[in-house]
XYZ file of C-alpha atoms in Angstrom:
413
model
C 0.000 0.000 0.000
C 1.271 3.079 -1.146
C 0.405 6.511 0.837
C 0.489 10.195 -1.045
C 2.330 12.855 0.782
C -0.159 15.025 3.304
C -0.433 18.557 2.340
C -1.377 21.525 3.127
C -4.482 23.715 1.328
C -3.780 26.808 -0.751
C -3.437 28.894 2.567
C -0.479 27.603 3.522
C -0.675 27.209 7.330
C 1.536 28.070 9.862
C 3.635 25.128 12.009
C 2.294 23.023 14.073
C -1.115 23.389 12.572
C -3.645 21.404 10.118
C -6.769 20.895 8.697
C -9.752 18.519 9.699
C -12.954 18.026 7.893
C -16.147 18.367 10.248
C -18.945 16.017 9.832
C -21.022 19.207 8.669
C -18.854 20.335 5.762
C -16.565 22.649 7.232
C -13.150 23.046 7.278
C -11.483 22.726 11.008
C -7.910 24.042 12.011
C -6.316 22.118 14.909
C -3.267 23.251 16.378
C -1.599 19.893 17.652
C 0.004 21.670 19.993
C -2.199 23.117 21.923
C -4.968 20.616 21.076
C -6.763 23.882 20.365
C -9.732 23.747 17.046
C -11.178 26.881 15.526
C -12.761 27.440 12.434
C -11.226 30.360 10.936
C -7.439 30.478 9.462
C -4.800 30.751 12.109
C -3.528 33.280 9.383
C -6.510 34.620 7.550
C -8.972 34.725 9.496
C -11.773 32.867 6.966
C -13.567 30.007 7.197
C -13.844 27.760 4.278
C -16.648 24.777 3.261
C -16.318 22.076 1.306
C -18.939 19.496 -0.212
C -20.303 16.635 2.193
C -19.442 14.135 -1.406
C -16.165 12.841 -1.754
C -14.525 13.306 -4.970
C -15.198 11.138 -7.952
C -13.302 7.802 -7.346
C -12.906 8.100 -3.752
C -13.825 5.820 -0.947
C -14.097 6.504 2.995
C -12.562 3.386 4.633
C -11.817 2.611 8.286
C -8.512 1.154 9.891
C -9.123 -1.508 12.181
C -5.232 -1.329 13.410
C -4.975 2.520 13.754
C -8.310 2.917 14.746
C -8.285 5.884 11.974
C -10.454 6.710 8.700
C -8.536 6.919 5.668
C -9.407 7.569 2.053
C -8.608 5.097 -0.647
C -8.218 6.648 -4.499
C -9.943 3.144 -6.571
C -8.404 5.269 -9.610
C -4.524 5.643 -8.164
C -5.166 2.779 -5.343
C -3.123 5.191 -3.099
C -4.195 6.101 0.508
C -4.345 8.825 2.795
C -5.542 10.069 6.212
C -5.326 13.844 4.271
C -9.797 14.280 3.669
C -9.030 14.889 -0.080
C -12.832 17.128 -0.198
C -9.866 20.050 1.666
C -8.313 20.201 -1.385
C -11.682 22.113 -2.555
C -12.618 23.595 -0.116
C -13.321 27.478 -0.969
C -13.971 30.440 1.412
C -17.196 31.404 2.365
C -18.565 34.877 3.865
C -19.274 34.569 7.363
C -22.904 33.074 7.879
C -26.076 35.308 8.610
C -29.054 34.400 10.306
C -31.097 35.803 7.533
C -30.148 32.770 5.777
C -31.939 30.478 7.855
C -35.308 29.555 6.906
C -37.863 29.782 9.838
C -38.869 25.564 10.025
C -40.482 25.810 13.824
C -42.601 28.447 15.859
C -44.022 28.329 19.093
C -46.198 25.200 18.893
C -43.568 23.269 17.965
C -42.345 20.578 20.939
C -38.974 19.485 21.553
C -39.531 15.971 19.732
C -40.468 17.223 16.642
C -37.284 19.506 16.342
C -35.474 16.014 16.802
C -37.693 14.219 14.675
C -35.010 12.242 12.537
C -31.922 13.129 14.340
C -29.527 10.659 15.609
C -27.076 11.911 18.781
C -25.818 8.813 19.581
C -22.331 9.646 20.666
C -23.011 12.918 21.700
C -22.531 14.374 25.427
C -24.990 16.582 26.742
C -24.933 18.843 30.086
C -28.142 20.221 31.356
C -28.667 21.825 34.895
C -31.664 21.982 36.498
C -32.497 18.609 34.500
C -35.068 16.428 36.919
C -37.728 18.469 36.336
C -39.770 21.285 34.084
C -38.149 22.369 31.105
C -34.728 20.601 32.263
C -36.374 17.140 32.417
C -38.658 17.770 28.759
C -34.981 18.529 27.501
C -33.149 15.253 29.588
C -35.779 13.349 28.219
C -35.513 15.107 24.577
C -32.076 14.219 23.885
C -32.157 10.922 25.365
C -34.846 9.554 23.515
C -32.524 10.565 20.477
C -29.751 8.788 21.652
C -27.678 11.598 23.378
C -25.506 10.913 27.111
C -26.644 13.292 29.552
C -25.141 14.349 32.484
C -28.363 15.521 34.974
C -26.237 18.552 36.918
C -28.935 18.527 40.211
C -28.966 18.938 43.893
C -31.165 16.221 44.787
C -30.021 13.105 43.985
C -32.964 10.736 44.782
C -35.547 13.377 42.639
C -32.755 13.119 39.961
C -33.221 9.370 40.339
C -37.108 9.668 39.976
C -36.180 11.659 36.972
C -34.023 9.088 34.868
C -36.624 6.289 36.301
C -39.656 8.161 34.540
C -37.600 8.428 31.250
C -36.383 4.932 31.232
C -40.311 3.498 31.974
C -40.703 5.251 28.659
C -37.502 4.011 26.691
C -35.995 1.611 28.611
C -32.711 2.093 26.805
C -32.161 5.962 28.321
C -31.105 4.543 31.245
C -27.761 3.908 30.464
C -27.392 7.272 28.981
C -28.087 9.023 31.953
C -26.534 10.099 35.356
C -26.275 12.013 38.059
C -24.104 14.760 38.726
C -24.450 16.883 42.123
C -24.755 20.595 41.417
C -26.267 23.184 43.856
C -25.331 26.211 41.651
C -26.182 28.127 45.561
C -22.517 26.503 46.721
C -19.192 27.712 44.974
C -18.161 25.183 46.744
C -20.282 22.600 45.028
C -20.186 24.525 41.897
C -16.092 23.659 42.003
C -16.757 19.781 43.031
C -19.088 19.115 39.962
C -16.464 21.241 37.612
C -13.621 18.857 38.673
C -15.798 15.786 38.390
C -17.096 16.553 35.258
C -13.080 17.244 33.731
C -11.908 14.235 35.462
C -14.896 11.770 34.175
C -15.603 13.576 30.449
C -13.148 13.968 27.620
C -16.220 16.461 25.350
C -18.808 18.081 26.002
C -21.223 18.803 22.559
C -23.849 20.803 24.574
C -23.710 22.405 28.033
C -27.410 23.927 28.380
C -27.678 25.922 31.150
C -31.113 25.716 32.356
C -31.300 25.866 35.461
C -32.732 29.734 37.920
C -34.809 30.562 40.194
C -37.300 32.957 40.459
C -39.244 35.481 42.990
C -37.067 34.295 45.471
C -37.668 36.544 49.158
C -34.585 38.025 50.081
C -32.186 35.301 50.927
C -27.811 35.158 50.525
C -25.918 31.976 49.831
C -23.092 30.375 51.991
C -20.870 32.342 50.021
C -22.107 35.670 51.022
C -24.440 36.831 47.425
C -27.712 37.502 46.539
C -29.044 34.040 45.640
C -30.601 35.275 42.369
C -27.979 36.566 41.190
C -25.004 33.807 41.810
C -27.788 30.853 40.740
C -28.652 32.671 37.461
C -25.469 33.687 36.929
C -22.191 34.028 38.287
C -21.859 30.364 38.799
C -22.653 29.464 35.219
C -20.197 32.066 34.082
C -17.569 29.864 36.291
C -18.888 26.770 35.522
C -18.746 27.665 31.652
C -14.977 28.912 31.697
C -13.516 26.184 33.734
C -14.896 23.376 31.253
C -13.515 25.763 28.429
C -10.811 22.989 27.257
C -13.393 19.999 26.530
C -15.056 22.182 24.707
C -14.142 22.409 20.324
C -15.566 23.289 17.089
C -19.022 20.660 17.840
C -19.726 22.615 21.112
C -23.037 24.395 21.450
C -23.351 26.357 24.738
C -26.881 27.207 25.133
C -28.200 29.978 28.136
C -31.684 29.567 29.321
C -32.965 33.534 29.921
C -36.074 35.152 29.595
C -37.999 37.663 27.813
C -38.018 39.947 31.364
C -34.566 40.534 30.745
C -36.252 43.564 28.356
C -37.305 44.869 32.003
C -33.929 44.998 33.787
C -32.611 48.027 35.066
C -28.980 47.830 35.423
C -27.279 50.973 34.325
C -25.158 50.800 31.352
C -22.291 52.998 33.058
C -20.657 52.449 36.245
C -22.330 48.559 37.131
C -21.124 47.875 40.715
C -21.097 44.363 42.800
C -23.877 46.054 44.094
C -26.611 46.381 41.335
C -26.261 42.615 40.949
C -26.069 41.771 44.237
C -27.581 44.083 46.227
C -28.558 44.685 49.593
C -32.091 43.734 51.162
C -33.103 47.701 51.107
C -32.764 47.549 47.652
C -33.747 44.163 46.501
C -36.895 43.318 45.170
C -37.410 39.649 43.614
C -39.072 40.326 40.371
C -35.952 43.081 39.412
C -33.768 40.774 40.774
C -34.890 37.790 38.107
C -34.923 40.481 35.374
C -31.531 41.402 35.917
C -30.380 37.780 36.494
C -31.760 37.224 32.974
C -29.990 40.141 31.514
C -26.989 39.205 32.771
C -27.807 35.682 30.793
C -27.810 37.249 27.766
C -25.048 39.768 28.395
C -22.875 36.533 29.123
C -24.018 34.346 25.785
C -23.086 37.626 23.721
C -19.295 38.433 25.113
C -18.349 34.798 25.532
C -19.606 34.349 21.738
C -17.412 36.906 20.735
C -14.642 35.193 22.809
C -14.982 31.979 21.381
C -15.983 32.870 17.970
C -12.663 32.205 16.479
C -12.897 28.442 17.950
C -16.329 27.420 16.274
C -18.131 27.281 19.608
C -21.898 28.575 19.102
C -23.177 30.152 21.716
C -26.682 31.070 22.303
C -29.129 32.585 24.892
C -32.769 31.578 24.471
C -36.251 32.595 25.966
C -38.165 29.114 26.212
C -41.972 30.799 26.858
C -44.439 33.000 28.548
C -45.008 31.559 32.429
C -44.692 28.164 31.316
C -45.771 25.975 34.243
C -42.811 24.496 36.325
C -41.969 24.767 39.796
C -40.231 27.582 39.427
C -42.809 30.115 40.523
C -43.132 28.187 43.812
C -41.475 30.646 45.919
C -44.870 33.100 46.841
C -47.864 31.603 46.663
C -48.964 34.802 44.549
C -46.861 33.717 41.332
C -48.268 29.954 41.952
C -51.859 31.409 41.796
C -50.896 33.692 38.538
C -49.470 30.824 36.442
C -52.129 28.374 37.921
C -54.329 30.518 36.105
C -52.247 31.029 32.542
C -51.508 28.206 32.176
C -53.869 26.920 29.275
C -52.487 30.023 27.378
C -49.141 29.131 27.826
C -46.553 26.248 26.201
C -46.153 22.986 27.196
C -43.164 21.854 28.996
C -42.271 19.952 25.736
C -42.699 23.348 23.870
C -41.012 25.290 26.307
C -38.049 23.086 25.942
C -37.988 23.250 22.049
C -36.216 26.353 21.318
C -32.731 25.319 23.759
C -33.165 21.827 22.073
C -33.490 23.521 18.413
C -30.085 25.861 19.307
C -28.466 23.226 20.738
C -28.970 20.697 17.403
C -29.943 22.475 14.142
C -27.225 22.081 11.893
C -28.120 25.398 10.058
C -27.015 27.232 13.308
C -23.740 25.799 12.762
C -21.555 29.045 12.222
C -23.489 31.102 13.795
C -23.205 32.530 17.511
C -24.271 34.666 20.206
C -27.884 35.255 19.102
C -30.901 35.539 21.228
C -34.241 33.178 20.411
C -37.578 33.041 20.950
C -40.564 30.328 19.639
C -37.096 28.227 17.967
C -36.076 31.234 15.583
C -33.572 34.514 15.926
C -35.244 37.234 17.863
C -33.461 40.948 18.508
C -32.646 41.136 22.412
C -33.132 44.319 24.242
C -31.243 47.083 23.095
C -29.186 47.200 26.561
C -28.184 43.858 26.163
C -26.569 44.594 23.603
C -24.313 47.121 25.144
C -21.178 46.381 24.620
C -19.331 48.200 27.144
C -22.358 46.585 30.016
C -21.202 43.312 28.724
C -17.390 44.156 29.836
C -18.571 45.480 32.661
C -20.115 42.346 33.518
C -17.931 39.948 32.938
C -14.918 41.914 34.461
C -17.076 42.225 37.639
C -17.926 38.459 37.408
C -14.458 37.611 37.158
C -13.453 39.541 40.174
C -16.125 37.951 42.268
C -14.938 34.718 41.155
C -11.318 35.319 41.901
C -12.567 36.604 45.523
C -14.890 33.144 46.223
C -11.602 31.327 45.099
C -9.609 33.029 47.492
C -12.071 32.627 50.559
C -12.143 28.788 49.835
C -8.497 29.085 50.123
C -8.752 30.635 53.549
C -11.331 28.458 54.990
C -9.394 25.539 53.950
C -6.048 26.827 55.338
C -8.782 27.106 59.010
């Protein structure tokens, strides 16, 4: 067996990278390195597609020794492990949203967005997964095949949880587990982010789902507003530490809300003290609308942060007072959506739009866009500030490097 020399595209790359072929007809660059993946030119800048045919006279085969694809030429009977579709492969203009055709709306459920999809070997993380909107999802993706890792705090609900699923589908069982999360605890929040590196090698979708809402004024062990670290600040930790397993497959998707149009943090000067503030000025309803701003203002800087790497991330609005047990905090909100609720979605519709960003190939390219009802939808004009986002996540980081550091000191005590 004869192999042709590997070789670079026209773009000549620079060392120490190359080129991979993605499953959806783009062209990956992997620095071997770093073990890094983006999908723009390390030199360029541009992102190229190819055709999802191989070339006329070429077969896909697979190496039982190496454990490797290769491509055999019938015409040359040469091989290679070089995808010879990167050889034309041209450069595209960056994708727009405009080119997506609308397929769902709001009636559409979670199921049908799957409806023909097969995620067997994929890895999903969803918080907040035993029940509501986090269970329709669980369930979702494991009916289509997908692993998911249930990130809860109560283990034997989370065990009710998997048990309902598998009396449906028997074979979900296997594909789920338990993961303790209580995104309340930094500490906790740190335990399930070193469990989750030392037990996973890639993540393909880390929905955060998981809030709380019209909570009475209440602080966590670590000293915040609990609003605001749930909703937030430890997804914005939990998201950078599991940065490395995610690549170019990853879809990050951030459950918010359409009250984050009603937040009123100012788009100069944010303080630690508009997000988490003190019980003079807290009141719950602000609170949640801010906690979902700062949703969105996350999804939109760290897509611009990871935009070079391929990783879409999105922040989504799943419905109106959807039924969960989320408003079971003041029996005034229970009432409210008691009443609603046959004018509002299903759980299984309420889920559909995170399931639909966190699948639909045609999103693939695109990132840090805001949906509603499973289709693009402009965010509030503040969210969209970009010096608030800075703000935001400088502040965040700060916080985080301060709960770090009092860990540090209570276990030096």
């Amino acid at each position: 067996m004869s192999f042709l020399p590997d070789s670079d595209s026209e773009d000549e790359l620079p060392p120490g990278w190359e080129e991979q072929a993605t499953e959806n007809g783009y062209v990956c660059y992997i620095n071997k390195q770093t073990k890094v993946a983006q999908m723009t030119h390390p030199r360029t800048g541009r992102s190229k597609r190819m055709t999802l045919e191989l070339p006329l006279g070429w077969e896909k085969r697979f190496e039982e020794g190496t454990q490797r694809t290769v491509f055999f030429n019938t015409t040359t009977q040469q091989t290679t492990y070089m995808d010879p579709r990167l050889a034309f492969a041209l450069e595209e203009p960056p994708m727009n949203i405009s080119q997506v055709r609308q397929r769902f709306d709001g009636s559409t459920n979670a199921l049908q967005v799957l409806h023909g999809k097969d995620l067997h070997g994929r890895l999903a993380i969803v918080t907040g997964a035993n029940s509501g909107i986090g269970y329709e999802t669980t369930r979702s993706l494991a009916f289509h095949g997908c692993d998911v890792i249930m990130a809860c705090r109560n283990r034997s609900a989370t065990e009710e949880a998997i048990e309902r699923i598998a009396k449906d589908r028997a074979a979900c069982r296997s594909r789920l587990r338990w993961m303790s999360l209580d995104l309340g605890s930094f500490k906790s929040v740190c335990s399930f982010v070193e469990e989750v590196k030392q037990s996973v090698k890639h993540i393909d979708m880390l929905i955060l789902n998981a809030g709380v809402f019209a909570l009475p004024y209440t602080t966590t062990e670590d000293g915040l507003e609990t609003t605001f670290q749930v909703s937030h600040l430890s997804n914005f930790y939990i998201t950078q530490q599991l940065e490395s397993l995610f690549d170019h497959n990853t879809r990050i998707v951030v459950l918010s809300s359409e009250s984050h149009r009603f937040a009123n943090l100012p788009a100069d000067n944010l303080t630690p003290q508009h997000l988490s503030p003190p019980p003079e000025k807290y009141w719950s309803m602000m609170a949640y609308n801010n906690a979902k701003l700062c949703n969105v203002l996350f999804a939109a800087k760290l897509a611009k942060l990871w935009k070079h790497r391929g990783i879409s991330v999105f922040s989504v609005h799943p419905g109106n007072m959807v039924s969960t047990s989320i408003q079971r905090n003041w029996w005034f909100y229970r009432l409210l959506f008691a009443l609603v609720r046959p004018f509002t979605k299903s759980l299984q519709q309420a889920a559909a739009t995170s399931i639909y960003c966190a699948t639909a190939n045609e999103l693939t390219g695109l990132t840090g866009l805001y949906f509603n009802n499973c289709y693009f939808c402009e965010p509030s004009k503040l969210s969209q500030n970009e010096n608030l986002q800075n703000q935001l996540w400088a502040i965040s980081e700060e916080m985080v490097t301060r709960l770090k550091e009092q860990g540090s000191q209570q276990l030096l005590y």
